[in-house]
Coordinates of C-alpha atoms in Angstrom, one line a residue:
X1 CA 159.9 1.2 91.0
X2 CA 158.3 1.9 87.6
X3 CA 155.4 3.5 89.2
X4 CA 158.4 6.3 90.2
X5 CA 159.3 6.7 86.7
X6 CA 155.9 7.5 85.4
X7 CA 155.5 10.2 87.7
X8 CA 157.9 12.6 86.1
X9 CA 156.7 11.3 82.7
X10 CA 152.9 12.4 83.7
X11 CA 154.0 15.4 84.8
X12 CA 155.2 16.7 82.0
X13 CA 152.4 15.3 79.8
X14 CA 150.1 17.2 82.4
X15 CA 152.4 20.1 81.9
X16 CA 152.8 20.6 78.0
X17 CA 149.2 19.9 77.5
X18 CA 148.5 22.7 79.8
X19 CA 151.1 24.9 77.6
X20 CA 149.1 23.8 74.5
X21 CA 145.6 24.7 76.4
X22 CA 147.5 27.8 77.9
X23 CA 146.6 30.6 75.3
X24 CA 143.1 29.7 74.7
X25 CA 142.0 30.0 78.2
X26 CA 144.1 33.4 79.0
X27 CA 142.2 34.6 76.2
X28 CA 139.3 34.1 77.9
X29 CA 140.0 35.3 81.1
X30 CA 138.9 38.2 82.5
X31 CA 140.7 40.7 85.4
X32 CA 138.5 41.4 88.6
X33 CA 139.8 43.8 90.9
X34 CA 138.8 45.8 93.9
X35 CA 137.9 49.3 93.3
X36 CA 137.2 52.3 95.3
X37 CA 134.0 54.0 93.2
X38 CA 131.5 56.1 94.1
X39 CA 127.6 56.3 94.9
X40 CA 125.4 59.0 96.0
X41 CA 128.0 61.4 96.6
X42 CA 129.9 58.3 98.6
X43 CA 132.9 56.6 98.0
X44 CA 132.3 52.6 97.9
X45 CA 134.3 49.6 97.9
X46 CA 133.3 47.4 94.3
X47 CA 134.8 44.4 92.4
X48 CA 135.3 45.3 88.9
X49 CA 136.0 43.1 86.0
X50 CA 138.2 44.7 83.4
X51 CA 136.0 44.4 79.8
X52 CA 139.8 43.3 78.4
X53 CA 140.2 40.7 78.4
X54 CA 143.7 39.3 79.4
X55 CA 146.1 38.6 75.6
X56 CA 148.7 35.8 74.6
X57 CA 152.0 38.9 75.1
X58 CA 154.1 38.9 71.1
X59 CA 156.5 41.7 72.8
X60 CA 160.0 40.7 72.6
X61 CA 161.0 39.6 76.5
X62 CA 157.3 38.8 77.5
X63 CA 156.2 36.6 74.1
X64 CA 153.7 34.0 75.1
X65 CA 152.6 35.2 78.6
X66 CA 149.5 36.4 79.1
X67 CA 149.1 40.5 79.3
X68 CA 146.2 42.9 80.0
X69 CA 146.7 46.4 78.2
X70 CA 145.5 48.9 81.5
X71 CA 145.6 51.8 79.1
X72 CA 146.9 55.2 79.0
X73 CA 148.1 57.1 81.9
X74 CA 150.1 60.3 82.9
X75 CA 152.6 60.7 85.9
X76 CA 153.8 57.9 88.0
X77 CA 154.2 58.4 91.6
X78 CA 156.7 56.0 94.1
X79 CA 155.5 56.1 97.6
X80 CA 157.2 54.9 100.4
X81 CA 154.7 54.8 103.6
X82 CA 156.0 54.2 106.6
X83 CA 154.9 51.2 109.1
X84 CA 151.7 52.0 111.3
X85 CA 151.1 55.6 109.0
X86 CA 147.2 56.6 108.9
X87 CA 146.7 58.9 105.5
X88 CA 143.2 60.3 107.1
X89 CA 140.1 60.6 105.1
X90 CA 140.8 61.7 101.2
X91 CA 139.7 61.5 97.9
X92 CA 141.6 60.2 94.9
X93 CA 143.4 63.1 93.9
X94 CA 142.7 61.4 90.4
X95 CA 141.5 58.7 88.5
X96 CA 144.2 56.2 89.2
X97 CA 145.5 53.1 89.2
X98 CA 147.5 52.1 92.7
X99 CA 150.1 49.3 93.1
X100 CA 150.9 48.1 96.6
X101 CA 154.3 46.8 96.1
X102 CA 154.8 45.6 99.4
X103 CA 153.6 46.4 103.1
X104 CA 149.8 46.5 103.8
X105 CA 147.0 48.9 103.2
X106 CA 143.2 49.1 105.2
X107 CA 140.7 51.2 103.3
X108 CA 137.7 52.1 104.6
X109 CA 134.4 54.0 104.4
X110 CA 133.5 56.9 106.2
X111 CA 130.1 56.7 105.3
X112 CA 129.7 52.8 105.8
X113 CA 131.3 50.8 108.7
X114 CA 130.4 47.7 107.4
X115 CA 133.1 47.4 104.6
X116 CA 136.6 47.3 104.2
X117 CA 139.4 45.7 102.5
X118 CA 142.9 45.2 103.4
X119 CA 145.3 44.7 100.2
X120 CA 148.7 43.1 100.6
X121 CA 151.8 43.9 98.6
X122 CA 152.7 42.1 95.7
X123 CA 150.2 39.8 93.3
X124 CA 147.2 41.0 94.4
X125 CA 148.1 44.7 95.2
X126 CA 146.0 46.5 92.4
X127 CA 143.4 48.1 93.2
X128 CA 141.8 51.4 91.1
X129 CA 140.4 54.6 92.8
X130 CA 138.2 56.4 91.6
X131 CA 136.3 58.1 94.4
X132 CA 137.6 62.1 93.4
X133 CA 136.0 65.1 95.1
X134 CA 133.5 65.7 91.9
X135 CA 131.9 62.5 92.8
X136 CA 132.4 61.7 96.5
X137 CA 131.9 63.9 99.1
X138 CA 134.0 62.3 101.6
X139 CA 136.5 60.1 99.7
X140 CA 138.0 56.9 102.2
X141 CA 140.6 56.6 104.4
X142 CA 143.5 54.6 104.0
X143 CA 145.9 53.0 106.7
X144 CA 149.1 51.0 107.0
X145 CA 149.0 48.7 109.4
X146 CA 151.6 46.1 108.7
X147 CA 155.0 46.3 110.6
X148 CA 157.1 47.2 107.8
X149 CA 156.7 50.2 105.5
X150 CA 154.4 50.1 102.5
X151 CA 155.8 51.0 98.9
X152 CA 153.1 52.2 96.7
X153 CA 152.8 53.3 92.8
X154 CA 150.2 55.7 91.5
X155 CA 148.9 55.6 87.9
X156 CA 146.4 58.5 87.2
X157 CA 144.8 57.5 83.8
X158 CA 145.4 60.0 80.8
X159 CA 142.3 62.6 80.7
X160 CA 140.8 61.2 83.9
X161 CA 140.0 58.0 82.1
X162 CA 137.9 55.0 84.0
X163 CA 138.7 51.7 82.2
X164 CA 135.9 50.2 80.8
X165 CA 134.4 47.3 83.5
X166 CA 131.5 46.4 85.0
X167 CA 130.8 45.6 88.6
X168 CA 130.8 42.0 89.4
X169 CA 129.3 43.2 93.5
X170 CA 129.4 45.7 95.8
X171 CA 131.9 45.4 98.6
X172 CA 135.7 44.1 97.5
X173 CA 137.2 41.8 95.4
X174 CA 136.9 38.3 97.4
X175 CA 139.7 35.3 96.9
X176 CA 136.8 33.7 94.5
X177 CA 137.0 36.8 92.2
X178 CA 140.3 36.6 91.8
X179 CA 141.1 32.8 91.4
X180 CA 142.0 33.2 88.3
X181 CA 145.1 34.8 89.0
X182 CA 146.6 32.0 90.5
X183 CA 145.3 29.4 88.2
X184 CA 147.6 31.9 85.1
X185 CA 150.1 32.3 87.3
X186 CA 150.1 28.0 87.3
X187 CA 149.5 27.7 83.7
X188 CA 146.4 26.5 84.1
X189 CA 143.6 28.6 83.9

């Protein structure tokens, strides 16, 4: 019976000293995405790690959470794609960020049929394209599979800007690479 009472006890131990851990190891982490670049006049499917680090938030509604600054950016596009829609081979029309908000999305290479990614609404939705038409002669094509429609948000960057990153490996982002997602999202990484 006083082995129950403990539990709760340790718990919250376990849980204010990862509070007090907390903003030192947000500091430190990075953010790895998947990102549609380009080679050789190709687009390609990478995993990019943001050279930002992810910050301890002081903004008023957000204070103490971890934030990553994605920079500057211009228009802002809602999409709403319907269930089973195929969007065809294309380029990024810009440098931009894209939110999957819900539904699913399968990107592939027209030029390599030996890589793809599908990206689920929600946590793990971001991905950045970059593969324009000055750099990739075919762009990638992009379908939505899933049963239900897709709801998508496009960020071009102000000026055409690609953050600053470096590519952790060629192909997408694997559950590895992004780990440290769900350890934040715990409190705990």
């Amino acid at each position: 019976m006083h082995s129950m009472g403990l539990l709760p006890t340790a718990a919250k131990l376990l849980a204010a000293g990862a509070l007090l851990l907390q903003p030192a190891a947000v500091v430190a982490l990075q953010f790895n995405l998947t990102a549609l670049g380009a080679a050789n006049n190709a687009s390609t499917l990478e995993c990019w790690q943001m050279d930002t680090p992810f910050s301890i938030s002081t903004q008023q509604g957000t204070a103490g959470s971890a934030q990553l600054q994605l920079g500057n950016t211009s228009t802002i596009s809602y999409s709403v794609l319907p269930a089973q829609f195929d969007a065809g081979v294309h380029n990024a029309p810009a440098n931009q960020w894209v939110i999957f908000l819900s539904g699913l999305a399968h990107i592939t290479l027209p030029e390599d049929d030996t890589t793809e990614v599908y990206v689920s609404g929600g946590q793990f939705g971001l991905i950045f394209a970059a593969d324009t038409s000055d750099v990739s002669a075919s762009g990638h094509a992009t379908s939505y599979p899933g049963t239900t429609e897709t709801i998508a948000i496009q960020i071009p960057t102000e000026d055409g800007e690609i953050p600053a990153h470096s590519i952790l490996h060629a192909g997408p982002c694997t559950a590895n690479d992004t780990l440290g997602l769900l350890m934040l999202g715990a409190g705990g990484a």
